[in-house]
Amino acid sequence: MKKVFGRPKSMKNTIFHYCAGCGHSIAHRLIAEVIDELDIRGITIGVPPAGCAVLAYNYFDVDMIEAQHGRGPAMATGIKRVLPDRVVFSYQGDGDLAAIGIAESFHAANRGENITVIFINNAVYGMTGGQMAPTSLLNQKTTTSPTGRKSLLDGHPIRISEVFTLLPGTAYIERCMVNSPASILKTKKSIRKAFQYQIEGKGFSLVEILSPCPTNWKMTPVESCRWIDEVMIKEFPLGVMKDLPAMEEKEEKKGGKTS
Amino acid sequence: MQGNKIIGEAAVLAGCRFYAGYPITPQNEIPEYMSERLRTVEGGVFIQSESEIAAIHMVAGASAAGARSMTSSSSPGISLKQEGISSLAACQLPAVIVNMMRGGPGLGNISPAQGDYFQATRGGGHGDYRTIVLGPATAQELADFTMDAFDLADQYRTPVMILADGMMGQMMEPVIFKEPKPRVYSDSYMMRGAGKGKSKIIRGLILDPLDMEEHNWTLERKYRVIAKKETRHELYRTEDAELILVAYGTAARIAKGAIKRLREAGLKAGLFRPITLWPFPENELRDLAKVFENFLVFEMSTGQMLEDVRLALQGYARIGFHGRPGGVVPTPVELANVVMRQYDRKQGIIEHY
Ligand SMILES: Cc1ncc(C[n+]2csc(CCOP(=O)(O)OP(=O)(O)O)c2C)c(N)n1
Ligand code: SF4
Ligand SMILES: [Mg+2]
């Protein structure tokens, strides 16, 4: 009998601690599948965050080193500069990347570090119990914005992908989601491209994943998926924000024709 | 050669191949030197980071990847690095951190001071850990101790701090770089990709309190070995002394000058100079109390090392103190005058702690 579905080799044989319907588990699996497909398990080093994914090293069967809250991209920078031929990824939540670690993320991106950042945007601080995140939507109720996020008091949700696109150092940025089979497949393609670009030395890549957190959104998994479709993507539109390598290839082809 | 540059050169000679740092006076010559020097060696990486926080975490990543790694800063920047230093200690990663102390608290000023002794010797960041702290007092020691720091960091897989001050960083003195020892280390912890083997984890998160407790005791056992084996101090003109000054770093240099003048005036003073500030040479100091009764601590702070001296000597000897915090660098003459006021041959130290 032919096996058509199994655990990726880059994933350990354990059970996730994530809540039912959580986007982290899907994102983990996709990353592991990509690592398998690119056959880079032996040269990949992952940096998990402080956040719900803090135990990611218990799931990925690749070398992993814990980062303090928000410092993943600095750590990944140190690793990658010492070992430029390894594949280094930093896995981060929205509090981790867009609040406490915004400087480390922004500057790693600006330096064009040849690393990949997987950015899980679930619009809350999942691990600490659902407080407001820098990506929480206006009027979104959280445990620290009980009457809803108000721009005058709390500022606006930060569109990290759009902001990072403006940095000349970034090579590839895409926003995806994981709330349907089709969107999951698309996200996998994006992760694959990000890793591929890193292997080719193209520079900084970031995949933002709109990710359900049913527990803190106080919704069922199905409602959470619908909320992403109906509410979240209005603030965080999907798509490729930047694909410098593809653009350059196009330019080259054009240039090749005229010359 | 200038003190800050000596540190940079000694680091590279010792095999340092990764430096990350953020500008702050009075240590800017270290990153400046490293930015040039690391380009000339194979595999050398220099990064001017966006902050001291980023720098220390870059160093942690580079260290985990196997490079001898260093960062440097001055007081306010060292405060920012504490998160990373605590994490290095937890994850048992080697690294060298240089603190060219300046006046504090807060932004303070850029003059030489010794107000970071507590922060350096008590861990500094959160949690149960220690950092090996070396207190050089000459250009030669800046060179020697920088090299030693890398060896100690590797040997015990722990962060090591060079605690000096703005004056040591700026001063010019001749120096001879010793032959660095070959790097001795086990690469078992290093994070270089699993290859075909088992994957590794480096972490400080240990959720089960009993496991965390065990980890704390594991670290503590290591610190006790360090305390036993690595404690260093210097005795200066103590053989015939009637009064012992206790000082480290720049303060010890001033103390030596004061001792010369005191002896000219007929007061036989000597110096006990702690070289490792953690582990503090408390047994060696207490041994002195078998012979001597009067000690005077001199620091460029309001009295921080004084507490370690009191822990070692209280009940055994009379302890006096003179402090000049805030970036004031007193002259040997001032210190000599203070000693003469505070010490009476019949009474001993007059105002004692
Ligand atoms: C310096 C520091 N501050 C605060 C925390 C507590 N903390 C852990 S995870 C977290 C927020 C995580 O939120 P996010 O990054 O969005 O990840 P999620 O759990 O939602 O995936 C916080 C505040 C910490 N570990 N370290
Ligand atoms: S709290 Fe939210 S982000 Fe965390 S595991 Fe549960 S569903 Fe996932
Ligand atoms: Mg989150």
PDB file of N, CA and C and ligand atoms in Angstrom, chain A residues 93-95 120-126 133, ligand 3:
ATOM      1  N   GLY A  93       5.520  35.497  17.062  1.00  0.00           N
ATOM      2  CA  GLY A  93       4.149  35.981  17.161  1.00  0.00           C
ATOM      3  C   GLY A  93       4.093  37.477  16.929  1.00  0.00           C
ATOM      4  N   ASP A  94       2.888  38.034  17.004  1.00  0.00           N
ATOM      5  CA  ASP A  94       2.744  39.462  16.709  1.00  0.00           C
ATOM      6  C   ASP A  94       3.227  40.338  17.866  1.00  0.00           C
ATOM      7  N   GLY A  95       3.049  39.881  19.100  1.00  0.00           N
ATOM      8  CA  GLY A  95       3.607  40.641  20.217  1.00  0.00           C
ATOM      9  C   GLY A  95       5.120  40.588  20.139  1.00  0.00           C
ATOM     10  N   ILE A 120       3.521  34.892  12.895  1.00  0.00           N
ATOM     11  CA  ILE A 120       2.170  34.421  13.188  1.00  0.00           C
ATOM     12  C   ILE A 120       1.355  35.574  13.770  1.00  0.00           C
ATOM     13  N   ASN A 121       0.467  36.105  12.951  1.00  0.00           N
ATOM     14  CA  ASN A 121      -0.377  37.216  13.381  1.00  0.00           C
ATOM     15  C   ASN A 121      -1.747  36.678  13.801  1.00  0.00           C
ATOM     16  N   ASN A 122      -1.950  36.619  15.124  1.00  0.00           N
ATOM     17  CA  ASN A 122      -3.266  36.182  15.612  1.00  0.00           C
ATOM     18  C   ASN A 122      -3.959  37.311  16.396  1.00  0.00           C
ATOM     19  N   ALA A 123      -3.450  38.511  16.224  1.00  0.00           N
ATOM     20  CA  ALA A 123      -4.096  39.725  16.734  1.00  0.00           C
ATOM     21  C   ALA A 123      -4.293  39.756  18.248  1.00  0.00           C
ATOM     22  N   VAL A 124      -3.590  38.878  18.940  1.00  0.00           N
ATOM     23  CA  VAL A 124      -3.599  38.907  20.415  1.00  0.00           C
ATOM     24  C   VAL A 124      -2.272  38.367  20.946  1.00  0.00           C
ATOM     25  N   TYR A 125      -2.058  38.612  22.231  1.00  0.00           N
ATOM     26  CA  TYR A 125      -0.988  37.909  22.938  1.00  0.00           C
ATOM     27  C   TYR A 125      -1.613  36.592  23.388  1.00  0.00           C
ATOM     28  N   GLY A 126      -1.295  35.524  22.663  1.00  0.00           N
ATOM     29  CA  GLY A 126      -1.927  34.243  22.962  1.00  0.00           C
ATOM     30  C   GLY A 126      -1.451  33.688  24.292  1.00  0.00           C
ATOM     31  N   ALA A 133      -2.675  43.081  21.282  1.00  0.00           N
ATOM     32  CA  ALA A 133      -1.401  43.028  20.558  1.00  0.00           C
ATOM     33  C   ALA A 133      -1.303  44.253  19.665  1.00  0.00           C
TER      34      ALA A 133
HETATM   35 MG    MG C   3      -0.036  36.683  18.997  1.00  0.00          MG
END
